[in-house]
Coordinates of C-alpha atoms (C1' of nucleotides) in Angstrom, one line a residue:
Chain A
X1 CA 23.2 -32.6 -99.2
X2 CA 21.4 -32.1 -96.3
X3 CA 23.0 -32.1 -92.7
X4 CA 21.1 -29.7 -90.2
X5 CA 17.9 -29.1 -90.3
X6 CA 14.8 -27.8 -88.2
X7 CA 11.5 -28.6 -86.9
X8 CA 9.9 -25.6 -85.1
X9 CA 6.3 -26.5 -85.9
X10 CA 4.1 -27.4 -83.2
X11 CA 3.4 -31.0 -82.6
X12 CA -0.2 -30.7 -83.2
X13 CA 0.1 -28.7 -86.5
X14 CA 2.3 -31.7 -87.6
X15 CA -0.3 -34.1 -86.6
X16 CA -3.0 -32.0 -88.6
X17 CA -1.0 -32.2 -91.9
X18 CA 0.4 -34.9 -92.1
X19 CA -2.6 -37.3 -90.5
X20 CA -1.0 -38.9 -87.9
X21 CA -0.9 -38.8 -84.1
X22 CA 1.9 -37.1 -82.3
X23 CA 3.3 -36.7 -78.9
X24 CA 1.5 -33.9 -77.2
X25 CA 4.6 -32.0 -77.0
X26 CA 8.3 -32.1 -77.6
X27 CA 11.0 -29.1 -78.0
X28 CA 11.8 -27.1 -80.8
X29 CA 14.5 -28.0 -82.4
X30 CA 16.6 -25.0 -84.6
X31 CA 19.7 -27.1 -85.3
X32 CA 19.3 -31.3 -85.6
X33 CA 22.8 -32.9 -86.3
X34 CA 23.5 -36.3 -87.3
X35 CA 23.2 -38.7 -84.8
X36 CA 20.0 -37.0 -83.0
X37 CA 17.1 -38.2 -83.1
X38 CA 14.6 -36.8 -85.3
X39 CA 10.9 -36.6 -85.6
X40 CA 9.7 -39.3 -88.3
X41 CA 6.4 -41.5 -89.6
X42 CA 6.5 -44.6 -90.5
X43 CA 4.4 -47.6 -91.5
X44 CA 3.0 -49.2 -88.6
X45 CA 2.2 -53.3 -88.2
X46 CA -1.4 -52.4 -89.3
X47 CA 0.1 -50.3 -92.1
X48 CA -1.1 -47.1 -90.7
X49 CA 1.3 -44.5 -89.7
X50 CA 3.3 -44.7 -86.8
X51 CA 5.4 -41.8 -85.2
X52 CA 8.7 -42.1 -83.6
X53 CA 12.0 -40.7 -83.0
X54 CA 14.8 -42.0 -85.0
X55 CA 19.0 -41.6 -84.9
X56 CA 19.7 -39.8 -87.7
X57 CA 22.5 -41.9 -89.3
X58 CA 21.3 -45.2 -90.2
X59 CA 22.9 -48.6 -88.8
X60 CA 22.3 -51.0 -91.3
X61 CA 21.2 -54.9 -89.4
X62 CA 23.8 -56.6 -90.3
X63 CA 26.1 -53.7 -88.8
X64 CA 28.8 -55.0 -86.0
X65 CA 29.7 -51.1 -84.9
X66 CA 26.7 -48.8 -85.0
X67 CA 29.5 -46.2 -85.8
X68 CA 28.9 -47.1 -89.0
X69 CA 25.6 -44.7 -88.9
X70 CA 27.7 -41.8 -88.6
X71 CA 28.4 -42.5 -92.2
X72 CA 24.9 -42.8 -93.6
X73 CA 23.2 -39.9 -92.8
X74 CA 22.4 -39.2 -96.6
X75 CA 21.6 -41.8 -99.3
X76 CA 21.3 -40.8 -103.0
X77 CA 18.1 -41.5 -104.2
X78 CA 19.7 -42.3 -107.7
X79 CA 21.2 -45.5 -106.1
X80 CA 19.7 -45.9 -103.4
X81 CA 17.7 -49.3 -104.6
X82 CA 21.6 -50.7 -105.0
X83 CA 23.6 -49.9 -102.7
X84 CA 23.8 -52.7 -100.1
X85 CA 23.4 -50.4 -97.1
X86 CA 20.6 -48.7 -98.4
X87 CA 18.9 -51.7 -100.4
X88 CA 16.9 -53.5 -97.8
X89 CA 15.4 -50.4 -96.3
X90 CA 14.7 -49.0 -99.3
X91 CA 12.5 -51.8 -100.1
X92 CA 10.6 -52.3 -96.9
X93 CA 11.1 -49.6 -94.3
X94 CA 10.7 -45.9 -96.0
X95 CA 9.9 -43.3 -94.0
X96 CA 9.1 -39.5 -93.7
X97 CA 11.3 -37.0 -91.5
X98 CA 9.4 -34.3 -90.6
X99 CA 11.2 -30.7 -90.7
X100 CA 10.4 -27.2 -92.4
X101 CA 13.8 -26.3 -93.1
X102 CA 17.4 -27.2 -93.7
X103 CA 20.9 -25.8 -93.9
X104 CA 23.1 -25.8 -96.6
X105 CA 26.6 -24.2 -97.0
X106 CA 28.1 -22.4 -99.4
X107 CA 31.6 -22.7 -99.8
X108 CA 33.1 -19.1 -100.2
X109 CA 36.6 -17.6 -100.5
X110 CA 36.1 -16.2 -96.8
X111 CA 34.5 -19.7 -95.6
X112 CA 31.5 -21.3 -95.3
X113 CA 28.0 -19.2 -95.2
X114 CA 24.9 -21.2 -94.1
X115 CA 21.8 -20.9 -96.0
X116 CA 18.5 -21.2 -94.3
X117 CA 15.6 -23.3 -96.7
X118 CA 12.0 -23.4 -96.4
X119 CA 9.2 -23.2 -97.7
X120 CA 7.6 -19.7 -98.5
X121 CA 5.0 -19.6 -95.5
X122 CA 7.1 -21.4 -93.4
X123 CA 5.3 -24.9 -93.5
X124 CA 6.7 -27.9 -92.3
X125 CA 6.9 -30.7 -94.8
X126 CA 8.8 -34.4 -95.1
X127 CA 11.9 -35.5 -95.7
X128 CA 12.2 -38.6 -97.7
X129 CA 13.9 -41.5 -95.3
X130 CA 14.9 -44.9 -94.7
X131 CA 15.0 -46.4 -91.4
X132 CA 16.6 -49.6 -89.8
X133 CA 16.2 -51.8 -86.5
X134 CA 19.9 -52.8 -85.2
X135 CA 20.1 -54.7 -82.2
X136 CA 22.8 -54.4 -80.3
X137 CA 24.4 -57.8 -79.4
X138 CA 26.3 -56.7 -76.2
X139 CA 22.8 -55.9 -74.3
X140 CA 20.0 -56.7 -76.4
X141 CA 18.7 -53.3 -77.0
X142 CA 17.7 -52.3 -80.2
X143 CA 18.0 -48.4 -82.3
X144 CA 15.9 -47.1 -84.9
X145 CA 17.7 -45.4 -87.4
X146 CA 17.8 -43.2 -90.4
X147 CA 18.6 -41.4 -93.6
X148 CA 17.8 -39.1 -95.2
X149 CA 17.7 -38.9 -99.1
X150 CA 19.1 -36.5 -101.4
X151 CA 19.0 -35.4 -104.9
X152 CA 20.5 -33.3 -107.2
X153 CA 19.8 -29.2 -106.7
X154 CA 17.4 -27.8 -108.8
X155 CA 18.7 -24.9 -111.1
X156 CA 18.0 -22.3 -108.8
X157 CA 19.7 -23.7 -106.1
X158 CA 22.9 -25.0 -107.5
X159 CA 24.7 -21.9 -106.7
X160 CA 24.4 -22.7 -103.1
X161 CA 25.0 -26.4 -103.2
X162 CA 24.6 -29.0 -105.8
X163 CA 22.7 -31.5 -103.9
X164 CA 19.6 -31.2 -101.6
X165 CA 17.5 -33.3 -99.7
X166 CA 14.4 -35.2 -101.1
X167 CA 11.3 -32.8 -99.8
X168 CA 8.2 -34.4 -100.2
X169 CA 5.2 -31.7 -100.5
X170 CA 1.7 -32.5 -101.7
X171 CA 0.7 -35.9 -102.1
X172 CA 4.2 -37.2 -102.7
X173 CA 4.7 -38.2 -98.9
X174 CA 1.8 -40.8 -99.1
X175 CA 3.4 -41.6 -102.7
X176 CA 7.0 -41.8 -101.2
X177 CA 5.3 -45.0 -98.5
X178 CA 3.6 -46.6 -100.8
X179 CA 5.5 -46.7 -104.0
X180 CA 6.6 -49.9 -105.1
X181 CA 10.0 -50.1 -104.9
X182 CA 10.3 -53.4 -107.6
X183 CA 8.3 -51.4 -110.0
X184 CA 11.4 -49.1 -111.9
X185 CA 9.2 -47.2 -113.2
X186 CA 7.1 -45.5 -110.7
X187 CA 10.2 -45.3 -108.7
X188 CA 11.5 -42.8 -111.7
X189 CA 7.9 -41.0 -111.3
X190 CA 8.2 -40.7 -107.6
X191 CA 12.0 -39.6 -107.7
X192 CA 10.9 -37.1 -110.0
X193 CA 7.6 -35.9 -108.8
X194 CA 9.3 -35.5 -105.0
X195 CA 12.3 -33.4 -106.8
X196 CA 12.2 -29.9 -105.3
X197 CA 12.8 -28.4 -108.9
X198 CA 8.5 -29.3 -109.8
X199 CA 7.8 -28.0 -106.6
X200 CA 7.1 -24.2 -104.6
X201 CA 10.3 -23.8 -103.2
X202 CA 11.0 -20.8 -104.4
X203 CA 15.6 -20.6 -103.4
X204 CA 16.1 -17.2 -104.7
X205 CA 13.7 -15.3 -102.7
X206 CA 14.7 -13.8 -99.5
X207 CA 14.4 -16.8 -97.3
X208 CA 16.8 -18.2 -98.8
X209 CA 19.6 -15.7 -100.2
X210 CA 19.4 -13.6 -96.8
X211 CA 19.8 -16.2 -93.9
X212 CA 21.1 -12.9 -91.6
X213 CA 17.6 -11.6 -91.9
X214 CA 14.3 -13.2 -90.8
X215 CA 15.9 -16.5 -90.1
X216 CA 15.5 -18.5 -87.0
X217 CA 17.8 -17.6 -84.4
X218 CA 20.6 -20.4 -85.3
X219 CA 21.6 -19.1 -88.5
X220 CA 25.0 -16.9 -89.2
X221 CA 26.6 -17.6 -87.4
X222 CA 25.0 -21.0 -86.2
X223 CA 24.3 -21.3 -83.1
X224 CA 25.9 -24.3 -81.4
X225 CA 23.4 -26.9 -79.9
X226 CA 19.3 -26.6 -80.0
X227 CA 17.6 -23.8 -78.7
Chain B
dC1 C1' 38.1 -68.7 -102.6
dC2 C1' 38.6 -65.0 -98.4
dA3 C1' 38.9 -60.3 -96.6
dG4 C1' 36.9 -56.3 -96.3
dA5 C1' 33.5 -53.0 -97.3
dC6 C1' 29.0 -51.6 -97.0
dG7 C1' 28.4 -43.9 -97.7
dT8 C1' 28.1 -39.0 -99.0
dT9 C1' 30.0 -34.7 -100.1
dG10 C1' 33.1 -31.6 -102.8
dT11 C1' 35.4 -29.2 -107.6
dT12 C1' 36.5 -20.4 -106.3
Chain C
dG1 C1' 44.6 -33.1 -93.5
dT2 C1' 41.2 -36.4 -92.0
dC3 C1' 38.3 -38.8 -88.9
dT4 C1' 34.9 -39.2 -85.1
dG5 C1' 31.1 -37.8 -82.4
dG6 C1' 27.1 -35.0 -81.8
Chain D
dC1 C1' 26.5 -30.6 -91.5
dC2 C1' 30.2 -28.7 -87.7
dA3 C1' 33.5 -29.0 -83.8
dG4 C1' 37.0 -31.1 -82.0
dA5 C1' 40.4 -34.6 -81.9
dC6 C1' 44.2 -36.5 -83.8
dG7 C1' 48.6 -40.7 -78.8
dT8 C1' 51.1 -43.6 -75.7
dT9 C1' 52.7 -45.1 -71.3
dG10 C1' 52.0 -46.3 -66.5
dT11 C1' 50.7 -50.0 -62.0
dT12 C1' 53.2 -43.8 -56.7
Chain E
dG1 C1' 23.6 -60.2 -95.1
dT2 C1' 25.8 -59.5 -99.6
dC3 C1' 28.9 -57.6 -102.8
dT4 C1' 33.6 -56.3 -104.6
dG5 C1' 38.4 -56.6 -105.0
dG6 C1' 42.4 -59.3 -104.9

DNA sequence: CCAGACGTTGTT
DNA sequence: GTCTGG
DNA sequence: CCAGACGTTGTT
DNA sequence: GTCTGG
């Protein structure tokens, strides 16, 4: 699954790759948790992309406690078109989550040891999202929220966790916004095509299997709270 | 019909 | 053990 | 995901 | 809002 991740690249170098103006400046983050908010693009009115910061738990509409987002920080992208909390967003508000790399943990007889995942040169790239408006009845003000999908490990990576987030490299971002979502079968080609396991990730070389060395400063054990 | 959920993850 | 909050 | 809480009463 | 379970 995917519940920590990071995004240490430079605002600009995100606006550069993925086409799309950014703040001038926010902080490095080495450790976003559920119910941050995190660094995502979107569809603007226009339809051109829009950037914005996002709880990372999403609140569906018709929510009456936005505690509920706590619960949907992940969706699965094999049911995602179904499920009722997931459903409407998927349909209409997709987004990207921008990071360049994520935690998982392995479960060991000693405890829990956190993994560190990215990509070989250390680019940022997109996670594949959902977002929602909820509008808080008791003062009127609304939250953006989010999730983040996931999918199920490629090969290599299953010995560290079975499921990881959906990472969007290449052209599959613009794919992941503009995909129809009524059309089954481009949403199997998307799915597919955004599936780390056709990708670069490469989980077995030493960015991965030694999170002690080379790592951001967070990792083993994780630091507590942003840098 | 109403009431209550609406989600994911794990499995050395 | 399980839930909540970050 | 992890860390931390997990409960009630009261009205000196 | 919409679906599931009773």
């Amino acid at each position: 699954m995917c519940g920590r991740f990071t995004l240490r690249t430079p605002p600009r170098q995100l606006a550069e790759q993925f086409a799309c103006e950014l703040p001038e400046d926010f902080p490095v983050r080495f450790n976003i948790a559920p119910t941050q908010p995190v660094a995502a693009i979107r569809a603007g009115a226009g339809g051109q992309c829009e950037f914005t910061f996002l709880r990372w738990g999403l609140i569906p509409a018709w929510a009456d406690d936005p505690r509920i987002g706590a619960r949907m920080i992940n969706a699965r992208a094999e049911t995602v078109a179904e499920k009722r909390a997931f459903r409407a967003a998927f349909q209409h508000r997709r987004c990207l989550i921008l990071a360049d790399g994520y935690y998982e943990w392995k479960k060991t007889p000693h405890g829990k040891q956190p993994y560190f995942i990215r990509l070989p040169q250390d680019q940022p790239f997109a996670l594949a999202g959902l977002w929602e408006t909820w509008r808080d009845p008791q003062n009127n003000e609304t939250v953006g929220s989010c999730t983040i999908l996931t999918t199920e490990a490629p090969e290599e990576m299953r010995a560290i966790h079975p499921r990881v987030p959906v990472v969007l490299l290449d052209d599959a971002p613009a794919r992941w916004m503009t995909m129809d979502p009524q059309d089954k079968l481009e949403r199997q080609q998307v799915l597919q095509a955004v599936n780390p396991r056709w990708l670069c990730l490469d989980p077995v070389d030493p960015w991965v299997n030694n999170p002690q060395n080379e790592g951001p400063r967070c990792i083993s054990p994780l630091a507590s709270g942003d840098a």
